[in-house]
């Protein structure tokens, strides 16, 4: 599709936290034009009011795509609709920006990726940390620690009221270690640049409101071909502890690199979406010893307090989406990496359910 210099007409599907942030980007950034907002409830009306806009509102996706005739579709709905909406959008001639995870199954993700190739449309998956300069620095520093790496990460969310309701809806289709874990598994793969070979995971169902077949706390372990290992844990709900809920730490033969986000990791911030990407500072510990056996270098601190906030990161994602369309940038490698991180996450989910290690 040739868009020339005209604005890219975008249909925003899903108007919750992430959909609202992406719509805000489209509303303010040059090169975009929102042609409709889609949601089942009142979130689309609230978003219209918040933007001070009068965009067309739709309850039904099919009606919206036929009526608005968009150039692109932004999908920020619950994961169980991702595959259907993405493929339908591409069938209709639209490029697709889609929130992670790409789909609610590996096969579904592969079908979405195949549709992008078949219809020759741009497909950009919302791995927001890939657009974050502090996380890029974190990954770069981790790569300088030697091999093997030991990667320790978590993001537990103590949620209540509306945010607990959102988590309950997510739990109807995915577990936390799949929905959130794809981000951090992607980071681990970038840090090691090695093939993952085995996962093991445990989980616990901590509330009767969650379906008997699912769990709202999970912890995974992963082994890589180069000897690197990592763990990640994620839990959602009002019962979750917010002590040490934000750990981002990598150890290697040459030392350690840690994200130290004192404000973001403070009590009461665990379900704050802006705190999930915040770093504030990076601590670099050097393992080298002097002749007396003491550390040869003091720890190094890198101040990251001027980092972009959540909305600016969403803006950067959408600028990248627009650039990919206008400059015909090949996104296939990034798509395959998104499929791969989802494949690993579902292997972890399988490990929880079977109580077994899973070979990759």
CSV table of C-alpha atoms in Angstrom, one decimal:
chain,number,residue,atom,x,y,z
A,1,UNK,CA,0.0,0.0,0.0
A,2,UNK,CA,1.4,3.4,-0.9
A,3,UNK,CA,0.6,6.0,1.8
A,4,UNK,CA,2.6,8.8,0.2
A,5,UNK,CA,2.7,11.9,2.4
A,6,UNK,CA,-0.9,11.6,3.6
A,7,UNK,CA,-1.7,10.7,7.2
A,8,UNK,CA,-1.9,7.0,8.0
A,9,UNK,CA,-5.5,6.3,9.0
A,10,UNK,CA,-5.4,4.1,12.1
A,11,UNK,CA,-8.3,2.1,13.7
A,12,UNK,CA,-7.6,1.7,17.4
A,13,UNK,CA,-9.1,-1.6,18.7
A,14,UNK,CA,-9.1,-1.8,22.5
A,15,UNK,CA,-9.1,1.3,24.6
A,16,UNK,CA,-7.7,0.2,27.9
A,17,UNK,CA,-4.3,1.1,29.3
A,18,UNK,CA,-2.2,0.3,26.3
A,19,UNK,CA,-4.8,1.1,23.7
A,20,UNK,CA,-5.3,4.5,25.3
A,21,UNK,CA,-1.5,5.2,25.2
A,22,UNK,CA,-1.2,4.2,21.6
A,23,UNK,CA,-4.3,6.3,20.7
A,24,UNK,CA,-2.7,9.3,22.5
A,25,UNK,CA,0.4,8.8,20.3
A,26,UNK,CA,-1.7,8.7,17.1
A,27,UNK,CA,-3.7,11.8,18.3
A,28,UNK,CA,-0.6,13.9,18.8
A,29,UNK,CA,2.1,12.7,16.4
A,30,UNK,CA,2.4,13.9,12.8
A,31,UNK,CA,1.7,11.3,10.2
A,32,UNK,CA,-1.3,9.6,11.9
A,33,UNK,CA,-5.0,10.1,11.8
A,34,UNK,CA,-7.4,8.1,14.0
A,35,UNK,CA,-10.4,6.9,12.0
A,36,UNK,CA,-12.1,5.0,14.8
A,37,UNK,CA,-12.0,3.7,18.3
A,38,UNK,CA,-13.3,0.2,19.1
A,39,UNK,CA,-14.2,-1.4,22.4
A,40,UNK,CA,-17.1,-3.3,23.9
A,41,UNK,CA,-17.7,-1.0,26.9
A,42,UNK,CA,-17.4,2.7,27.7
A,43,UNK,CA,-13.6,2.9,27.5
A,44,UNK,CA,-13.8,4.3,23.9
A,45,UNK,CA,-16.1,7.1,25.0
A,46,UNK,CA,-13.8,7.9,28.0
A,47,UNK,CA,-10.8,7.9,25.7
A,48,UNK,CA,-12.5,10.2,23.2
A,49,UNK,CA,-13.3,12.7,26.1
A,50,UNK,CA,-9.8,12.4,27.4
A,51,UNK,CA,-8.3,13.3,24.0
A,52,UNK,CA,-10.9,16.1,23.5
A,53,UNK,CA,-11.8,14.4,20.2
A,54,UNK,CA,-14.8,13.3,18.4
A,55,UNK,CA,-13.5,10.1,16.7
A,56,UNK,CA,-16.1,7.6,15.4
A,57,UNK,CA,-16.9,5.0,18.0
A,58,UNK,CA,-17.6,1.3,17.3
A,59,UNK,CA,-18.7,-1.7,19.4
A,60,UNK,CA,-17.9,-4.3,16.8
A,61,UNK,CA,-14.6,-4.9,15.1
A,62,UNK,CA,-16.0,-6.1,11.8
A,63,UNK,CA,-18.3,-3.1,11.5
A,64,UNK,CA,-15.4,-0.8,12.4
A,65,UNK,CA,-13.0,-2.1,9.8
A,66,UNK,CA,-15.6,-2.1,7.0
A,67,UNK,CA,-16.9,1.4,7.8
A,68,UNK,CA,-13.7,3.2,8.6
A,69,UNK,CA,-11.5,1.7,5.9
A,70,UNK,CA,-8.2,2.2,7.8
A,71,UNK,CA,-4.7,1.9,6.5
A,72,UNK,CA,-3.5,0.3,9.7
A,73,UNK,CA,-5.1,-1.3,12.8
A,74,UNK,CA,-3.7,-1.0,16.4
A,75,UNK,CA,-4.8,-4.1,18.4
A,76,UNK,CA,-4.6,-3.7,22.2
A,77,UNK,CA,-7.4,-6.1,23.2
A,78,UNK,CA,-7.2,-9.2,25.4
A,79,UNK,CA,-4.8,-11.8,23.9
A,80,UNK,CA,-7.6,-14.3,22.9
A,81,UNK,CA,-8.7,-11.9,20.2
A,82,UNK,CA,-5.3,-10.9,18.8
A,83,UNK,CA,-5.0,-13.6,16.2
A,84,UNK,CA,-8.5,-13.2,14.8
A,85,UNK,CA,-8.3,-9.4,14.6
A,86,UNK,CA,-4.8,-9.2,13.2
A,87,UNK,CA,-5.4,-11.7,10.4
A,88,UNK,CA,-8.7,-10.0,9.5
A,89,UNK,CA,-7.0,-6.6,9.4
A,90,UNK,CA,-4.3,-7.8,7.1
A,91,UNK,CA,-6.9,-9.6,4.9
A,92,UNK,CA,-8.5,-6.1,4.6
A,93,UNK,CA,-5.3,-4.5,3.4
A,94,UNK,CA,-4.2,-3.1,6.7
A,95,UNK,CA,-0.8,-2.9,8.4
A,96,UNK,CA,-0.9,-4.1,12.0
A,97,UNK,CA,0.5,-2.8,15.3
A,98,UNK,CA,-0.3,-5.4,18.0
A,99,UNK,CA,0.3,-5.5,21.7
A,100,UNK,CA,2.2,-8.4,23.1
A,101,UNK,CA,1.7,-11.3,23.3
A,102,UNK,CA,1.3,-11.8,19.6
A,103,UNK,CA,-1.4,-14.4,20.1
A,104,UNK,CA,-2.8,-16.8,22.8
A,105,UNK,CA,-1.0,-19.8,21.3
A,106,UNK,CA,2.2,-20.4,19.5
A,107,UNK,CA,0.3,-21.8,16.5
A,108,UNK,CA,-1.8,-18.6,16.5
A,109,UNK,CA,1.3,-16.4,16.5
A,110,UNK,CA,2.7,-18.4,13.6
A,111,UNK,CA,-0.5,-17.9,11.7
A,112,UNK,CA,-0.4,-14.1,12.3
A,113,UNK,CA,3.3,-14.0,11.2
A,114,UNK,CA,2.4,-16.0,8.1
A,115,UNK,CA,-0.5,-13.7,7.2
A,116,UNK,CA,1.9,-10.7,7.3
A,117,UNK,CA,4.0,-12.4,4.7
A,118,UNK,CA,1.1,-13.5,2.6
A,119,UNK,CA,-0.5,-10.1,2.4
A,120,UNK,CA,2.8,-8.2,2.5
A,121,UNK,CA,1.8,-6.1,5.4
A,122,UNK,CA,3.9,-4.6,8.2
A,123,UNK,CA,3.4,-6.3,11.5
A,124,UNK,CA,5.0,-4.7,14.6
A,125,UNK,CA,4.6,-6.4,18.0
A,126,UNK,CA,4.6,-4.1,21.0
A,127,UNK,CA,7.8,-5.1,22.8
A,128,UNK,CA,8.1,-1.7,24.5
A,129,UNK,CA,11.5,-2.4,26.2
A,130,UNK,CA,13.1,-2.6,22.7
A,131,UNK,CA,12.5,1.1,22.4
A,132,UNK,CA,13.8,2.1,25.8
A,133,UNK,CA,17.3,3.5,25.8
A,134,UNK,CA,17.9,2.4,29.4
A,135,UNK,CA,17.0,-1.2,28.7
A,136,UNK,CA,19.1,-1.1,25.6
A,137,UNK,CA,22.0,0.1,27.8
A,138,UNK,CA,21.2,-2.6,30.4
A,139,UNK,CA,21.4,-5.3,27.6
A,140,UNK,CA,24.6,-3.8,26.2
A,141,UNK,CA,26.3,-3.8,29.6
A,142,UNK,CA,25.1,-7.4,30.3
A,143,UNK,CA,26.8,-8.5,27.1
A,144,UNK,CA,30.1,-7.2,28.5
A,145,UNK,CA,30.1,-9.4,31.6
A,146,UNK,CA,31.4,-12.5,29.9
A,147,UNK,CA,29.7,-15.9,29.8
A,148,UNK,CA,27.8,-17.6,31.2
A,149,UNK,CA,25.3,-15.0,32.5
A,150,UNK,CA,22.9,-15.4,35.4
A,151,UNK,CA,19.8,-13.3,34.8
A,152,UNK,CA,17.4,-12.6,37.6
A,153,UNK,CA,14.2,-10.7,36.9
A,154,UNK,CA,10.7,-10.3,38.2
A,155,UNK,CA,7.6,-8.1,38.0
A,156,UNK,CA,4.9,-8.9,40.6
A,157,UNK,CA,1.8,-6.7,40.6
A,158,UNK,CA,-0.2,-6.1,43.8
A,159,UNK,CA,-3.5,-5.1,42.2
A,160,UNK,CA,-6.9,-4.0,43.4
A,161,UNK,CA,-10.2,-2.5,42.0
A,162,UNK,CA,-10.0,-1.9,38.2
A,163,UNK,CA,-6.5,-3.3,37.8
A,164,UNK,CA,-7.4,-6.5,39.6
A,165,UNK,CA,-10.4,-6.7,37.2
A,166,UNK,CA,-8.0,-6.3,34.2
A,167,UNK,CA,-5.8,-9.1,35.6
A,168,UNK,CA,-8.8,-11.4,36.1
A,169,UNK,CA,-9.8,-10.8,32.4
A,170,UNK,CA,-6.2,-11.6,31.3
A,171,UNK,CA,-6.2,-14.7,33.4
A,172,UNK,CA,-9.2,-16.0,31.4
A,173,UNK,CA,-6.7,-16.7,28.5
A,174,UNK,CA,-3.1,-16.5,29.8
A,175,UNK,CA,-1.0,-16.8,32.9
A,176,UNK,CA,1.3,-14.0,34.1
A,177,UNK,CA,4.5,-15.8,33.1
A,178,UNK,CA,3.2,-15.9,29.5
A,179,UNK,CA,1.6,-12.4,29.3
A,180,UNK,CA,4.4,-10.6,31.0
A,181,UNK,CA,7.2,-13.2,30.7
A,182,UNK,CA,7.5,-12.7,26.9
A,183,UNK,CA,9.1,-9.2,27.6
A,184,UNK,CA,11.8,-10.6,29.9
A,185,UNK,CA,12.5,-13.8,27.9
A,186,UNK,CA,13.0,-11.5,24.9
A,187,UNK,CA,15.5,-9.5,27.0
A,188,UNK,CA,17.3,-12.7,28.1
A,189,UNK,CA,17.6,-13.9,24.5
A,190,UNK,CA,19.1,-10.5,23.5
A,191,UNK,CA,21.6,-10.6,26.4
A,192,UNK,CA,22.9,-14.1,25.7
A,193,UNK,CA,22.4,-14.2,21.9
A,194,UNK,CA,22.3,-18.0,22.6
A,195,UNK,CA,19.8,-20.7,21.9
A,196,UNK,CA,17.5,-21.6,24.8
A,197,UNK,CA,17.5,-25.3,25.4
A,198,UNK,CA,15.4,-26.1,28.5
A,199,UNK,CA,12.8,-24.5,30.8
A,200,UNK,CA,11.3,-25.4,34.2
A,201,UNK,CA,8.5,-23.6,35.9
A,202,UNK,CA,6.2,-23.6,38.9
A,203,UNK,CA,2.9,-21.8,39.6
A,204,UNK,CA,0.2,-21.4,42.2
A,205,UNK,CA,-3.5,-20.5,42.0
A,206,UNK,CA,-4.0,-18.0,44.9
A,207,UNK,CA,-7.6,-17.0,44.4
A,208,UNK,CA,-10.9,-18.9,43.9
A,209,UNK,CA,-12.0,-16.2,41.4
A,210,UNK,CA,-9.4,-17.7,39.0
A,211,UNK,CA,-10.4,-20.6,36.8
A,212,UNK,CA,-9.3,-23.9,38.2
A,213,UNK,CA,-7.0,-24.5,35.2
A,214,UNK,CA,-5.0,-21.4,35.6
A,215,UNK,CA,-2.7,-19.7,38.1
A,216,UNK,CA,-1.9,-16.1,39.1
A,217,UNK,CA,1.7,-16.6,40.3
A,218,UNK,CA,4.4,-18.2,38.3
A,219,UNK,CA,8.2,-18.6,38.3
A,220,UNK,CA,10.3,-19.9,35.4
A,221,UNK,CA,13.9,-21.0,35.0
A,222,UNK,CA,15.6,-21.1,31.6
A,223,UNK,CA,18.9,-22.6,30.4
A,224,UNK,CA,20.8,-21.5,27.3
A,225,UNK,CA,23.2,-23.4,25.1
A,226,UNK,CA,26.1,-21.2,26.2
A,227,UNK,CA,25.6,-22.1,29.9
A,228,UNK,CA,23.7,-19.0,30.8
A,229,UNK,CA,20.7,-19.4,33.1
A,230,UNK,CA,17.9,-17.1,34.1
A,231,UNK,CA,14.8,-16.9,36.2
A,232,UNK,CA,11.7,-14.7,36.0
A,233,UNK,CA,8.6,-14.5,38.3
A,234,UNK,CA,5.3,-12.8,37.9
A,235,UNK,CA,2.2,-12.7,40.1
A,236,UNK,CA,-1.0,-10.7,39.9
A,237,UNK,CA,-3.6,-9.9,42.5
A,238,UNK,CA,-4.5,-8.2,45.8
A,239,UNK,CA,-2.7,-10.9,47.8
A,240,UNK,CA,0.7,-10.3,46.1
A,241,UNK,CA,3.6,-8.9,48.2
A,242,UNK,CA,5.1,-5.7,46.9
A,243,UNK,CA,8.4,-6.3,48.7
A,244,UNK,CA,11.2,-6.9,46.1
A,245,UNK,CA,8.7,-7.0,43.3
A,246,UNK,CA,11.0,-5.2,40.9
A,247,UNK,CA,14.3,-7.1,40.4
A,248,UNK,CA,16.3,-6.7,37.2
A,249,UNK,CA,19.8,-8.1,37.8
A,250,UNK,CA,22.4,-9.8,35.6
A,251,UNK,CA,25.6,-11.5,36.8
A,252,UNK,CA,28.6,-12.7,34.8
A,253,UNK,CA,32.3,-13.6,35.3
A,254,UNK,CA,33.3,-9.9,35.0
A,255,UNK,CA,30.7,-8.6,37.5
A,256,UNK,CA,27.1,-7.6,37.7
A,257,UNK,CA,24.7,-5.1,36.2
A,258,UNK,CA,21.5,-4.1,38.0
A,259,UNK,CA,18.6,-1.7,37.4
A,260,UNK,CA,18.1,0.2,40.6
A,261,UNK,CA,14.7,2.0,40.4
A,262,UNK,CA,14.1,3.2,44.0
A,263,UNK,CA,11.0,5.2,43.1
A,264,UNK,CA,9.5,2.8,40.7
A,265,UNK,CA,10.2,-0.1,43.1
A,266,UNK,CA,8.7,1.6,46.1
A,267,UNK,CA,5.8,0.1,48.0
A,268,UNK,CA,2.4,0.8,46.3
A,269,UNK,CA,3.9,1.1,42.8
A,270,UNK,CA,3.7,-2.5,41.7
A,271,UNK,CA,0.6,-2.1,39.5
A,272,UNK,CA,1.6,1.3,38.1
A,273,UNK,CA,2.1,0.8,34.4
A,274,UNK,CA,4.7,3.7,34.2
A,275,UNK,CA,6.9,2.0,36.8
A,276,UNK,CA,7.2,-1.2,34.8
A,277,UNK,CA,9.6,0.3,32.3
A,278,UNK,CA,11.4,2.8,34.6
A,279,UNK,CA,15.0,2.3,35.5
A,280,UNK,CA,16.2,5.6,37.1
A,281,UNK,CA,19.8,4.3,37.5
A,282,UNK,CA,22.0,1.3,36.5
A,283,UNK,CA,24.6,0.0,38.8
A,284,UNK,CA,27.6,-1.7,37.4
A,285,UNK,CA,29.7,-3.9,39.8
A,286,UNK,CA,33.2,-4.9,38.7
A,287,UNK,CA,34.5,-8.3,39.8
A,288,UNK,CA,38.2,-7.5,39.3
A,289,UNK,CA,40.4,-7.8,42.4
A,290,UNK,CA,43.6,-6.1,43.2
A,291,UNK,CA,46.8,-7.8,44.5
A,292,UNK,CA,45.5,-7.5,48.1
A,293,UNK,CA,42.3,-9.4,47.1
A,294,UNK,CA,40.0,-6.3,47.3
A,295,UNK,CA,37.9,-4.9,44.6
A,296,UNK,CA,40.1,-3.0,42.1
A,297,UNK,CA,37.3,-0.7,40.9
A,298,UNK,CA,34.4,1.0,42.8
A,299,UNK,CA,30.9,0.3,41.5
A,300,UNK,CA,29.8,2.5,38.7
A,301,UNK,CA,26.4,4.3,38.7
A,302,UNK,CA,24.7,5.4,35.5
A,303,UNK,CA,22.0,8.0,36.0
A,304,UNK,CA,18.9,7.3,33.9
A,305,UNK,CA,16.5,9.7,35.4
A,306,UNK,CA,16.1,11.6,32.1
A,307,UNK,CA,14.7,8.4,30.5
A,308,UNK,CA,11.5,8.5,28.4
A,309,UNK,CA,8.3,7.8,30.3
A,310,UNK,CA,5.6,5.3,29.3
A,311,UNK,CA,3.8,7.6,26.9
A,312,UNK,CA,7.0,8.6,25.1
A,313,UNK,CA,8.0,5.0,24.7
A,314,UNK,CA,4.6,4.3,23.1
A,315,UNK,CA,5.3,7.4,20.8
A,316,UNK,CA,8.6,5.8,19.8
A,317,UNK,CA,6.9,2.5,19.0
A,318,UNK,CA,4.4,4.3,16.7
A,319,UNK,CA,7.1,6.4,15.0
A,320,UNK,CA,8.9,3.1,14.3
A,321,UNK,CA,5.7,1.6,12.9
A,322,UNK,CA,5.2,4.6,10.6
A,323,UNK,CA,8.8,4.5,9.5
A,324,UNK,CA,8.6,0.8,8.7
A,325,UNK,CA,5.5,1.4,6.5
A,326,UNK,CA,6.9,4.5,4.7
A,327,UNK,CA,10.4,3.0,4.2
A,328,UNK,CA,9.3,-0.6,3.6
A,329,UNK,CA,11.5,-1.9,6.5
A,330,UNK,CA,11.6,-5.7,6.8
A,331,UNK,CA,10.1,-6.6,10.2
A,332,UNK,CA,10.3,-10.4,9.7
A,333,UNK,CA,13.3,-11.0,12.1
A,334,UNK,CA,11.6,-9.0,14.9
A,335,UNK,CA,8.4,-10.9,14.3
A,336,UNK,CA,10.2,-14.3,14.5
A,337,UNK,CA,11.8,-13.2,17.8
A,338,UNK,CA,8.3,-12.3,19.1
A,339,UNK,CA,7.1,-15.8,18.1
A,340,UNK,CA,10.2,-17.3,19.7
A,341,UNK,CA,9.8,-15.6,23.1
A,342,UNK,CA,6.1,-16.7,23.1
A,343,UNK,CA,7.2,-20.2,22.3
A,344,UNK,CA,9.5,-20.2,25.3
A,345,UNK,CA,6.8,-18.7,27.5
A,346,UNK,CA,4.3,-21.4,26.6
A,347,UNK,CA,6.9,-24.1,27.2
A,348,UNK,CA,7.2,-22.6,30.7
A,349,UNK,CA,3.4,-22.7,31.0
A,350,UNK,CA,3.5,-26.4,29.9
A,351,UNK,CA,6.1,-27.1,32.6
A,352,UNK,CA,3.9,-25.6,35.3
A,353,UNK,CA,0.9,-27.8,34.2
A,354,UNK,CA,2.9,-31.0,33.8
A,355,UNK,CA,5.4,-30.6,36.6
A,356,UNK,CA,8.2,-31.4,34.3
A,357,UNK,CA,11.3,-29.8,32.6
A,358,UNK,CA,10.6,-29.0,29.0
A,359,UNK,CA,13.2,-29.3,26.3
A,360,UNK,CA,13.1,-26.6,23.6
